[in-house]
Amino acid sequence: MSIQKPVGTQDLLPGAVEKWQYLEGKARELCRRFNYREIRTPVFELTELFQRGVGETTDIVEKEMYTFQDRGDRSLSLRPEGTAGVVRSYVENKLYGEPDISKLYYIGPMFRYERPQAGRYRQFHQFGVEAFGSEDPALDAEVIALGYTFYREIGLKDVTVEINSVGTPAVRAKYREHIQRFFAPVKDKLCKDCQSRYDRNPMRLLDCKIDQAYGEGAPTILEHLDEECAGHFEAVQAHLKAMGIPFRINPRLVRGLDYYTHTAFEYKAAGIGAIDTIGGGGRYNGLVGQIGGNDRPGVGLGLGLERILLVLEAQGVDMPAEPPLDVYVIGLGEAAERETVKLLQTLRLRGLKAERDYLGRKIKAQMKSADRLNARYVAILGDDELARGEIAVKSMATGEQETLPLAGLAEAIAAKK
Ligand code: HAM
């Protein structure tokens, strides 16, 4: 039997890959305007980084990581998300020593052992940004605006922004007690996961789809914010309003990663079956310190590219396809065929997309191939034309044919672009 790709992964074949290149190009261009610079970190890191960074009691670390021992007996894990690695790199390379704040972005594969379904893969791709070094709520608002602007500029419609404040660790410690008190009477009725969450990570009780009914009327964290947290949250909202970014406050929004403080947010859109979250992020003021650096605040986001493509498709948004061939070159006769090799190189050096036959096919089959490749022009060189220093050029759009000087072919085609 032939070998197939691992469950939950995808092959991005020519035809689809142009859409990826387009999205990536848009992301880079957006980051240029927002003044975020690219960072590339390893796809695997020491497992301990994610345990410390993402959180021991999160689903990601407890059951979704691809963890393995390498030949040197180190425990490594494929990165399940981008933030922890970028924080590690920020600390390791002492970027905090720079006079300005660090605004970084990344595009790349992430790995989570989840049950695959529409919009959920085991290898998926995120476009993410992380900004370090400032607690200013204007920076939270900038990050939220960046994600929203990205969705808008690629033509995604009806994206909603949901925001919440998850407070500081001190605020959360108090709030956890309220949550535990609220759920105590029904504790034994909760699902197995939630029974263990009750002690270890009670805020996640609000996030459970199975126990949704028990969570109704639960106290919200917004009711328990201290003055500083409430002020920060207010300011983020004011900035979003000023920028014209529509948002909804969702006091039950709990993210699946432990590092958030203050702002937490998600982007939602319909179109991928049961899944409606297409991106998310928030502020993480303790994370840099936890990973071993001088403590510095941070805020960032991660947008899933597969989910974006699924929603774009569901909404019928046009995506750029493979651009057509400028010219297909056909050589008739031995000398002419040899000459096409040189001619192609000249055309390509001039910036044109050019192709020829490599299967020894007859002229008719070559014309069909030119058609399949969407060629704008077919250039036909016979031994006689070659001797005269000329070449026949046919426009595939109009069927018109003309004879041009061979030496001027590249210039002539380029001029017709
Ligand atoms: P996250 O919410 O775990 O956050 O993931 C962000 C996005 O990645 C999701 O909204 C979704 O679009 C996509 N995603 C996650 N898991 C999968 C999957 N199995 N298949 C397909 N897409 C998926 C983070 O990862 C944080 N690092 C975001 C962040 C950056 N927060 C601060 N800075």
GROMACS .gro file of C-alpha atoms and ligand atoms in nm:
model
  450
    1MET     CA    1   0.000   0.000   0.000
    2SER     CA    2   0.123   0.350  -0.074
    3ILE     CA    3   0.199   0.581   0.217
    4GLN     CA    4  -0.042   0.861   0.295
    5LYS     CA    5   0.002   1.189   0.477
    6PRO     CA    6  -0.044   1.187   0.855
    7VAL     CA    7  -0.399   1.242   0.984
    8GLY     CA    8  -0.478   1.611   1.029
    9THR     CA    9  -0.219   1.741   0.782
   10GLN     CA   10  -0.263   1.889   0.435
   11ASP     CA   11  -0.065   1.897   0.112
   12LEU     CA   12  -0.073   2.245  -0.038
   13LEU     CA   13  -0.054   2.176  -0.409
   14PRO     CA   14   0.007   2.422  -0.693
   15GLY     CA   15  -0.331   2.580  -0.757
   16ALA     CA   16  -0.398   2.619  -0.383
   17VAL     CA   17  -0.055   2.741  -0.285
   18GLU     CA   18  -0.105   3.070  -0.471
   19LYS     CA   19  -0.377   3.155  -0.217
   20TRP     CA   20  -0.131   3.097   0.064
   21GLN     CA   21   0.129   3.315  -0.101
   22TYR     CA   22  -0.133   3.585  -0.146
   23LEU     CA   23  -0.235   3.574   0.223
   24GLU     CA   24   0.126   3.573   0.335
   25GLY     CA   25   0.204   3.866   0.107
   26LYS     CA   26  -0.091   4.062   0.249
   27ALA     CA   27   0.023   3.983   0.605
   28ARG     CA   28   0.377   4.104   0.537
   29GLU     CA   29   0.255   4.420   0.372
   30LEU     CA   30   0.022   4.492   0.663
   31CYS     CA   31   0.305   4.440   0.913
   32ARG     CA   32   0.522   4.682   0.719
   33ARG     CA   33   0.261   4.955   0.767
   34PHE     CA   34   0.207   4.873   1.135
   35ASN     CA   35   0.587   4.859   1.180
   36TYR     CA   36   0.616   4.495   1.292
   37ARG     CA   37   0.931   4.309   1.186
   38GLU     CA   38   0.957   3.940   1.107
   39ILE     CA   39   1.106   3.690   1.348
   40ARG     CA   40   1.165   3.320   1.272
   41THR     CA   41   1.209   3.081   1.562
   42PRO     CA   42   1.254   2.699   1.560
   43VAL     CA   43   0.949   2.477   1.505
   44PHE     CA   44   1.059   2.269   1.803
   45GLU     CA   45   1.166   2.389   2.145
   46LEU     CA   46   1.246   2.232   2.483
   47THR     CA   47   0.919   2.092   2.620
   48GLU     CA   48   0.972   2.287   2.940
   49LEU     CA   49   0.923   2.614   2.752
   50PHE     CA   50   0.562   2.529   2.671
   51GLN     CA   51   0.498   2.383   3.015
   52ARG     CA   52   0.612   2.708   3.171
   53GLY     CA   53   0.479   2.937   2.899
   54VAL     CA   54   0.147   2.799   2.783
   55GLY     CA   55   0.063   2.645   3.122
   56GLU     CA   56   0.073   2.295   3.276
   57THR     CA   57  -0.302   2.270   3.315
   58THR     CA   58  -0.403   2.377   2.964
   59ASP     CA   59  -0.543   2.124   2.718
   60ILE     CA   60  -0.260   2.216   2.483
   61VAL     CA   61   0.014   2.106   2.724
   62GLU     CA   62  -0.180   1.825   2.891
   63LYS     CA   63  -0.293   1.642   2.582
   64GLU     CA   64  -0.213   1.810   2.253
   65MET     CA   65   0.164   1.841   2.224
   66TYR     CA   66   0.386   1.640   1.994
   67THR     CA   67   0.657   1.562   2.248
   68PHE     CA   68   0.956   1.337   2.189
   69GLN     CA   69   1.299   1.255   2.327
   70ASP     CA   70   1.581   1.333   2.087
   71ARG     CA   71   1.892   1.117   2.059
   72GLY     CA   72   2.059   1.329   2.327
   73ASP     CA   73   1.771   1.244   2.563
   74ARG     CA   74   1.627   1.595   2.566
   75SER     CA   75   1.250   1.635   2.580
   76LEU     CA   76   1.147   1.845   2.282
   77SER     CA   77   0.804   1.947   2.152
   78LEU     CA   78   0.682   2.073   1.819
   79ARG     CA   79   0.553   2.423   1.888
   80PRO     CA   80   0.176   2.419   1.954
   81GLU     CA   81   0.165   2.800   1.922
   82GLY     CA   82   0.398   3.087   1.843
   83THR     CA   83   0.410   3.309   2.150
   84ALA     CA   84   0.626   3.099   2.383
   85GLY     CA   85   0.906   3.061   2.126
   86VAL     CA   86   0.906   3.431   2.041
   87VAL     CA   87   0.920   3.520   2.412
   88ARG     CA   88   1.210   3.277   2.458
   89SER     CA   89   1.393   3.435   2.168
   90TYR     CA   90   1.321   3.787   2.293
   91VAL     CA   91   1.476   3.696   2.627
   92GLU     CA   92   1.764   3.487   2.491
   93ASN     CA   93   1.867   3.757   2.245
   94LYS     CA   94   1.819   4.033   2.503
   95LEU     CA   95   1.589   4.231   2.276
   96TYR     CA   96   1.457   4.394   2.593
   97GLY     CA   97   1.786   4.584   2.606
   98GLU     CA   98   1.692   4.784   2.297
   99PRO     CA   99   1.572   5.140   2.348
  100ASP     CA  100   1.246   5.094   2.157
  101ILE     CA  101   0.971   4.843   2.217
  102SER     CA  102   0.994   4.523   2.006
  103LYS     CA  103   0.714   4.464   1.757
  104LEU     CA  104   0.751   4.125   1.589
  105TYR     CA  105   0.550   3.905   1.354
  106TYR     CA  106   0.569   3.546   1.230
  107ILE     CA  107   0.400   3.319   0.980
  108GLY     CA  108   0.446   2.946   1.013
  109PRO     CA  109   0.327   2.598   1.104
  110MET     CA  110   0.208   2.499   1.452
  111PHE     CA  111   0.127   2.147   1.575
  112ARG     CA  112  -0.146   2.023   1.806
  113TYR     CA  113  -0.269   1.669   1.854
  114GLU     CA  114  -0.640   1.751   1.830
  115ARG     CA  115  -0.930   1.559   1.683
  116PRO     CA  116  -0.931   1.671   1.320
  117GLN     CA  117  -1.249   1.829   1.181
  118ALA     CA  118  -1.334   2.113   0.941
  119GLY     CA  119  -1.101   2.398   1.041
  120ARG     CA  120  -0.906   2.187   1.291
  121TYR     CA  121  -0.581   2.026   1.188
  122ARG     CA  122  -0.278   1.873   1.357
  123GLN     CA  123  -0.047   2.089   1.151
  124PHE     CA  124  -0.190   2.434   1.090
  125HIS     CA  125  -0.050   2.779   1.020
  126GLN     CA  126  -0.067   3.101   1.212
  127PHE     CA  127   0.006   3.459   1.126
  128GLY     CA  128   0.094   3.608   1.463
  129VAL     CA  129   0.231   3.928   1.612
  130GLU     CA  130   0.388   3.995   1.951
  131ALA     CA  131   0.469   4.340   2.089
  132PHE     CA  132   0.694   4.366   2.396
  133GLY     CA  133   0.787   4.641   2.632
  134SER     CA  134   0.476   4.851   2.693
  135GLU     CA  135   0.164   4.828   2.906
  136ASP     CA  136  -0.005   5.109   2.715
  137PRO     CA  137  -0.364   5.008   2.629
  138ALA     CA  138  -0.306   5.183   2.294
  139LEU     CA  139  -0.080   4.889   2.205
  140ASP     CA  140  -0.352   4.635   2.289
  141ALA     CA  141  -0.586   4.834   2.065
  142GLU     CA  142  -0.324   4.847   1.789
  143VAL     CA  143  -0.287   4.467   1.794
  144ILE     CA  144  -0.664   4.416   1.783
  145ALA     CA  145  -0.686   4.669   1.498
  146LEU     CA  146  -0.406   4.495   1.308
  147GLY     CA  147  -0.594   4.163   1.306
  148TYR     CA  148  -0.921   4.328   1.215
  149THR     CA  149  -0.758   4.525   0.934
  150PHE     CA  150  -0.598   4.208   0.799
  151TYR     CA  151  -0.935   4.034   0.774
  152ARG     CA  152  -1.088   4.339   0.611
  153GLU     CA  153  -0.812   4.384   0.354
  154ILE     CA  154  -0.826   4.024   0.233
  155GLY     CA  155  -1.200   4.066   0.179
  156LEU     CA  156  -1.340   3.871   0.474
  157LYS     CA  157  -1.686   3.993   0.568
  158ASP     CA  158  -1.880   3.987   0.894
  159VAL     CA  159  -1.592   3.938   1.133
  160THR     CA  160  -1.681   4.016   1.494
  161VAL     CA  161  -1.433   4.116   1.759
  162GLU     CA  162  -1.501   3.996   2.113
  163ILE     CA  163  -1.303   4.137   2.399
  164ASN     CA  164  -1.274   4.071   2.769
  165SER     CA  165  -1.040   4.148   3.054
  166VAL     CA  166  -0.901   3.851   3.244
  167GLY     CA  167  -0.742   4.079   3.504
  168THR     CA  168  -0.415   4.021   3.686
  169PRO     CA  169  -0.315   3.699   3.867
  170ALA     CA  170  -0.426   3.858   4.196
  171VAL     CA  171  -0.768   3.949   4.055
  172ARG     CA  172  -0.802   3.603   3.908
  173ALA     CA  173  -0.712   3.429   4.235
  174LYS     CA  174  -1.003   3.604   4.403
  175TYR     CA  175  -1.235   3.543   4.110
  176ARG     CA  176  -1.150   3.172   4.110
  177GLU     CA  177  -1.292   3.146   4.458
  178HIS     CA  178  -1.620   3.301   4.340
  179ILE     CA  179  -1.632   3.056   4.051
  180GLN     CA  180  -1.562   2.758   4.274
  181ARG     CA  181  -1.829   2.871   4.517
  182PHE     CA  182  -2.076   2.906   4.230
  183PHE     CA  183  -2.004   2.561   4.086
  184ALA     CA  184  -1.967   2.381   4.423
  185PRO     CA  185  -2.329   2.262   4.443
  186VAL     CA  186  -2.312   2.101   4.097
  187LYS     CA  187  -1.951   1.990   4.107
  188ASP     CA  188  -2.036   1.618   4.098
  189LYS     CA  189  -2.257   1.664   3.793
  190LEU     CA  190  -1.989   1.829   3.579
  191CYS     CA  191  -1.811   1.641   3.301
  192LYS     CA  192  -1.492   1.454   3.389
  193ASP     CA  193  -1.263   1.724   3.248
  194CYS     CA  194  -1.445   1.995   3.441
  195GLN     CA  195  -1.427   1.802   3.767
  196SER     CA  196  -1.051   1.818   3.740
  197ARG     CA  197  -1.062   2.178   3.615
  198TYR     CA  198  -1.263   2.274   3.924
  199ASP     CA  199  -0.952   2.265   4.138
  200ARG     CA  200  -0.680   2.329   3.887
  201ASN     CA  201  -0.820   2.584   3.641
  202PRO     CA  202  -1.174   2.681   3.742
  203MET     CA  203  -1.203   2.968   3.490
  204ARG     CA  204  -1.205   2.707   3.215
  205LEU     CA  205  -1.537   2.579   3.358
  206LEU     CA  206  -1.702   2.870   3.178
  207ASP     CA  207  -1.555   2.755   2.850
  208CYS     CA  208  -1.695   2.399   2.855
  209LYS     CA  209  -1.950   2.321   2.586
  210ILE     CA  210  -2.090   2.019   2.776
  211ASP     CA  211  -2.151   2.200   3.103
  212GLN     CA  212  -2.274   2.525   2.948
  213ALA     CA  213  -2.609   2.505   3.129
  214TYR     CA  214  -2.446   2.482   3.472
  215GLY     CA  215  -2.247   2.795   3.399
  216GLU     CA  216  -2.547   3.015   3.343
  217GLY     CA  217  -2.560   3.304   3.585
  218ALA     CA  218  -2.201   3.245   3.696
  219PRO     CA  219  -2.023   3.554   3.825
  220THR     CA  220  -1.821   3.726   3.552
  221ILE     CA  221  -1.466   3.842   3.591
  222LEU     CA  222  -1.560   4.192   3.482
  223GLU     CA  223  -1.760   4.230   3.803
  224HIS     CA  224  -1.444   4.151   3.999
  225LEU     CA  225  -1.180   4.363   3.826
  226ASP     CA  226  -0.979   4.599   4.042
  227GLU     CA  227  -0.945   4.965   3.954
  228GLU     CA  228  -0.628   4.929   3.753
  229CYS     CA  229  -0.765   4.643   3.541
  230ALA     CA  230  -1.094   4.820   3.484
  231GLY     CA  231  -0.914   5.139   3.380
  232HIS     CA  232  -0.694   4.951   3.134
  233PHE     CA  233  -0.993   4.774   2.985
  234GLU     CA  234  -1.185   5.102   2.950
  235ALA     CA  235  -0.892   5.263   2.771
  236VAL     CA  236  -0.860   4.974   2.523
  237GLN     CA  237  -1.227   5.016   2.440
  238ALA     CA  238  -1.194   5.391   2.395
  239HIS     CA  239  -0.906   5.343   2.150
  240LEU     CA  240  -1.098   5.082   1.953
  241LYS     CA  241  -1.393   5.317   1.927
  242ALA     CA  242  -1.170   5.600   1.813
  243MET     CA  243  -1.032   5.377   1.535
  244GLY     CA  244  -1.378   5.267   1.429
  245ILE     CA  245  -1.315   4.900   1.515
  246PRO     CA  246  -1.648   4.742   1.610
  247PHE     CA  247  -1.633   4.507   1.910
  248ARG     CA  248  -1.851   4.325   2.160
  249ILE     CA  249  -1.767   4.273   2.523
  250ASN     CA  250  -1.789   3.904   2.610
  251PRO     CA  251  -1.736   3.867   2.986
  252ARG     CA  252  -1.724   3.487   2.945
  253LEU     CA  253  -1.442   3.487   2.698
  254VAL     CA  254  -1.172   3.260   2.842
  255ARG     CA  255  -0.876   3.174   2.625
  256GLY     CA  256  -0.722   2.827   2.613
  257LEU     CA  257  -0.377   2.949   2.718
  258ASP     CA  258  -0.277   3.045   3.072
  259TYR     CA  259  -0.054   3.344   3.008
  260TYR     CA  260  -0.310   3.619   2.957
  261THR     CA  261  -0.349   3.924   3.179
  262HIS     CA  262  -0.585   4.217   3.121
  263THR     CA  263  -0.697   4.211   2.757
  264ALA     CA  264  -0.817   3.889   2.592
  265PHE     CA  265  -0.988   3.889   2.255
  266GLU     CA  266  -1.114   3.669   1.973
  267TYR     CA  267  -1.226   3.718   1.616
  268LYS     CA  268  -1.531   3.522   1.507
  269ALA     CA  269  -1.680   3.445   1.168
  270ALA     CA  270  -1.934   3.194   1.040
  271GLY     CA  271  -1.862   2.944   0.766
  272ILE     CA  272  -1.655   2.657   0.911
  273GLY     CA  273  -1.910   2.416   1.054
  274ALA     CA  274  -1.900   2.406   1.433
  275ILE     CA  275  -1.598   2.633   1.464
  276ASP     CA  276  -1.640   3.009   1.469
  277THR     CA  277  -1.316   3.140   1.620
  278ILE     CA  278  -1.073   3.242   1.348
  279GLY     CA  279  -0.815   3.422   1.560
  280GLY     CA  280  -0.735   3.537   1.908
  281GLY     CA  281  -0.486   3.693   2.138
  282GLY     CA  282  -0.432   3.917   2.434
  283ARG     CA  283  -0.191   4.071   2.678
  284TYR     CA  284   0.057   3.863   2.879
  285ASN     CA  285   0.239   4.077   3.131
  286GLY     CA  286   0.396   3.801   3.342
  287LEU     CA  287   0.511   3.568   3.066
  288VAL     CA  288   0.852   3.716   2.986
  289GLY     CA  289   0.950   3.701   3.353
  290GLN     CA  290   0.819   3.346   3.381
  291ILE     CA  291   1.029   3.231   3.090
  292GLY     CA  292   1.334   3.369   3.261
  293GLY     CA  293   1.388   3.722   3.147
  294ASN     CA  294   1.376   4.064   3.292
  295ASP     CA  295   1.005   4.104   3.322
  296ARG     CA  296   0.853   4.293   3.032
  297PRO     CA  297   0.489   4.324   2.936
  298GLY     CA  298   0.366   4.185   2.606
  299VAL     CA  299   0.058   4.168   2.387
  300GLY     CA  300  -0.009   3.974   2.069
  301LEU     CA  301  -0.238   3.769   1.851
  302GLY     CA  302  -0.250   3.454   1.639
  303LEU     CA  303  -0.470   3.414   1.332
  304GLY     CA  304  -0.528   3.070   1.181
  305LEU     CA  305  -0.464   3.078   0.807
  306GLU     CA  306  -0.655   2.756   0.723
  307ARG     CA  307  -0.964   2.896   0.893
  308ILE     CA  308  -0.932   3.224   0.702
  309LEU     CA  309  -0.918   3.034   0.371
  310LEU     CA  310  -1.224   2.827   0.465
  311VAL     CA  311  -1.427   3.137   0.549
  312LEU     CA  312  -1.309   3.318   0.235
  313GLU     CA  313  -1.424   3.019   0.033
  314ALA     CA  314  -1.758   2.999   0.214
  315GLN     CA  315  -1.812   3.370   0.143
  316GLY     CA  316  -1.719   3.327  -0.223
  317VAL     CA  317  -1.438   3.582  -0.206
  318ASP     CA  318  -1.221   3.583  -0.519
  319MET     CA  319  -0.861   3.486  -0.470
  320PRO     CA  320  -0.582   3.536  -0.720
  321ALA     CA  321  -0.509   3.232  -0.935
  322GLU     CA  322  -0.187   3.127  -1.105
  323PRO     CA  323  -0.090   3.412  -1.343
  324PRO     CA  324  -0.088   3.314  -1.714
  325LEU     CA  325   0.219   3.226  -1.918
  326ASP     CA  326   0.354   3.517  -2.126
  327VAL     CA  327   0.489   3.303  -2.405
  328TYR     CA  328   0.514   2.939  -2.507
  329VAL     CA  329   0.803   2.872  -2.747
  330ILE     CA  330   0.784   2.602  -3.013
  331GLY     CA  331   1.089   2.495  -3.216
  332LEU     CA  332   1.037   2.312  -3.545
  333GLY     CA  333   1.347   2.137  -3.672
  334GLU     CA  334   1.670   2.043  -3.500
  335ALA     CA  335   1.852   2.377  -3.511
  336ALA     CA  336   1.539   2.571  -3.418
  337GLU     CA  337   1.466   2.343  -3.124
  338ARG     CA  338   1.819   2.393  -2.995
  339GLU     CA  339   1.776   2.768  -3.035
  340THR     CA  340   1.461   2.769  -2.816
  341VAL     CA  341   1.673   2.671  -2.513
  342LYS     CA  342   1.870   2.994  -2.548
  343LEU     CA  343   1.559   3.192  -2.636
  344LEU     CA  344   1.378   3.081  -2.321
  345GLN     CA  345   1.667   3.195  -2.105
  346THR     CA  346   1.661   3.538  -2.277
  347LEU     CA  347   1.286   3.570  -2.224
  348ARG     CA  348   1.310   3.471  -1.859
  349LEU     CA  349   1.598   3.708  -1.793
  350ARG     CA  350   1.375   3.983  -1.935
  351GLY     CA  351   1.118   3.898  -1.663
  352LEU     CA  352   0.876   3.704  -1.879
  353LYS     CA  353   0.708   3.379  -1.781
  354ALA     CA  354   0.807   3.141  -2.059
  355GLU     CA  355   0.783   2.768  -2.126
  356ARG     CA  356   0.856   2.508  -2.397
  357ASP     CA  357   0.796   2.140  -2.465
  358TYR     CA  358   1.019   1.876  -2.305
  359LEU     CA  359   0.836   1.566  -2.423
  360GLY     CA  360   0.919   1.572  -2.795
  361ARG     CA  361   0.555   1.631  -2.883
  362LYS     CA  362   0.414   1.730  -3.223
  363ILE     CA  363   0.319   2.093  -3.286
  364LYS     CA  364  -0.053   2.026  -3.231
  365ALA     CA  365   0.006   1.877  -2.887
  366GLN     CA  366   0.237   2.166  -2.803
  367MET     CA  367  -0.033   2.417  -2.900
  368LYS     CA  368  -0.274   2.236  -2.667
  369SER     CA  369  -0.017   2.254  -2.390
  370ALA     CA  370   0.020   2.630  -2.450
  371ASP     CA  371  -0.357   2.659  -2.421
  372ARG     CA  372  -0.367   2.465  -2.093
  373LEU     CA  373  -0.096   2.692  -1.956
  374ASN     CA  374  -0.304   2.995  -2.050
  375ALA     CA  375  -0.024   3.132  -2.270
  376ARG     CA  376  -0.081   3.483  -2.405
  377TYR     CA  377   0.150   3.424  -2.701
  378VAL     CA  378   0.296   3.128  -2.882
  379ALA     CA  379   0.628   3.191  -3.057
  380ILE     CA  380   0.705   2.944  -3.336
  381LEU     CA  381   1.056   2.910  -3.468
  382GLY     CA  382   1.129   2.699  -3.779
  383ASP     CA  383   1.473   2.633  -3.923
  384ASP     CA  384   1.396   2.873  -4.211
  385GLU     CA  385   1.293   3.156  -3.979
  386LEU     CA  386   1.600   3.090  -3.772
  387ALA     CA  387   1.818   3.127  -4.080
  388ARG     CA  388   1.647   3.462  -4.153
  389GLY     CA  389   1.670   3.575  -3.788
  390GLU     CA  390   1.291   3.591  -3.752
  391ILE     CA  391   1.018   3.427  -3.547
  392ALA     CA  392   0.640   3.387  -3.587
  393VAL     CA  393   0.432   3.508  -3.293
  394LYS     CA  394   0.067   3.419  -3.247
  395SER     CA  395  -0.166   3.593  -3.004
  396MET     CA  396  -0.379   3.329  -2.832
  397ALA     CA  397  -0.646   3.588  -2.756
  398THR     CA  398  -0.705   3.714  -3.112
  399GLY     CA  399  -0.548   3.436  -3.323
  400GLU     CA  400  -0.349   3.702  -3.511
  401GLN     CA  401  -0.003   3.609  -3.625
  402GLU     CA  402   0.297   3.829  -3.707
  403THR     CA  403   0.663   3.784  -3.787
  404LEU     CA  404   0.914   3.959  -3.562
  405PRO     CA  405   1.294   3.986  -3.555
  406LEU     CA  406   1.420   3.700  -3.337
  407ALA     CA  407   1.659   3.924  -3.144
  408GLY     CA  408   1.373   4.158  -3.047
  409LEU     CA  409   1.124   3.891  -2.929
  410ALA     CA  410   1.167   3.946  -2.556
  411GLU     CA  411   1.129   4.324  -2.589
  412ALA     CA  412   0.825   4.287  -2.817
  413ILE     CA  413   0.641   4.049  -2.580
  414ALA     CA  414   0.733   4.260  -2.278
  415ALA     CA  415   0.592   4.567  -2.458
  416LYS     CA  416   0.262   4.387  -2.514
  417LYS     CA  417   0.215   4.319  -2.140
  418HAM     P1  418  -0.498   3.023   1.996
  418HAM     O1  419  -0.631   3.082   2.022
  418HAM     O2  420  -0.465   2.894   2.060
  418HAM     O3  421  -0.392   3.134   2.035
  418HAM     O4  422  -0.478   3.005   1.839
  418HAM     C1  423  -0.494   3.114   1.753
  418HAM     C2  424  -0.564   3.070   1.626
  418HAM     O5  425  -0.495   2.960   1.564
  418HAM     C3  426  -0.704   3.015   1.645
  418HAM     O6  427  -0.797   3.120   1.657
  418HAM     C4  428  -0.724   2.938   1.516
  418HAM     O7  429  -0.755   3.026   1.409
  418HAM     C5  430  -0.587   2.881   1.493
  418HAM     N1  431  -0.583   2.742   1.541
  418HAM     C6  432  -0.560   2.697   1.665
  418HAM     N2  433  -0.562   2.562   1.669
  418HAM     C7  434  -0.588   2.520   1.543
  418HAM     C8  435  -0.603   2.391   1.481
  418HAM     N3  436  -0.588   2.279   1.549
  418HAM     N4  437  -0.631   2.388   1.348
  418HAM     C9  438  -0.643   2.501   1.276
  418HAM     N5  439  -0.630   2.625   1.329
  418HAM    C10  440  -0.604   2.634   1.461
  418HAM    C11  441  -0.258   3.121   2.024
  418HAM     O8  442  -0.203   3.030   1.967
  418HAM    C12  443  -0.181   3.235   2.085
  418HAM     N6  444  -0.037   3.209   2.067
  418HAM    C13  445  -0.220   3.368   2.022
  418HAM    C14  446  -0.146   3.482   2.083
  418HAM    C15  447  -0.037   3.543   2.034
  418HAM     N7  448  -0.175   3.540   2.199
  418HAM    C16  449  -0.086   3.636   2.223
  418HAM     N8  450  -0.002   3.637   2.124
   0.00000   0.00000   0.00000
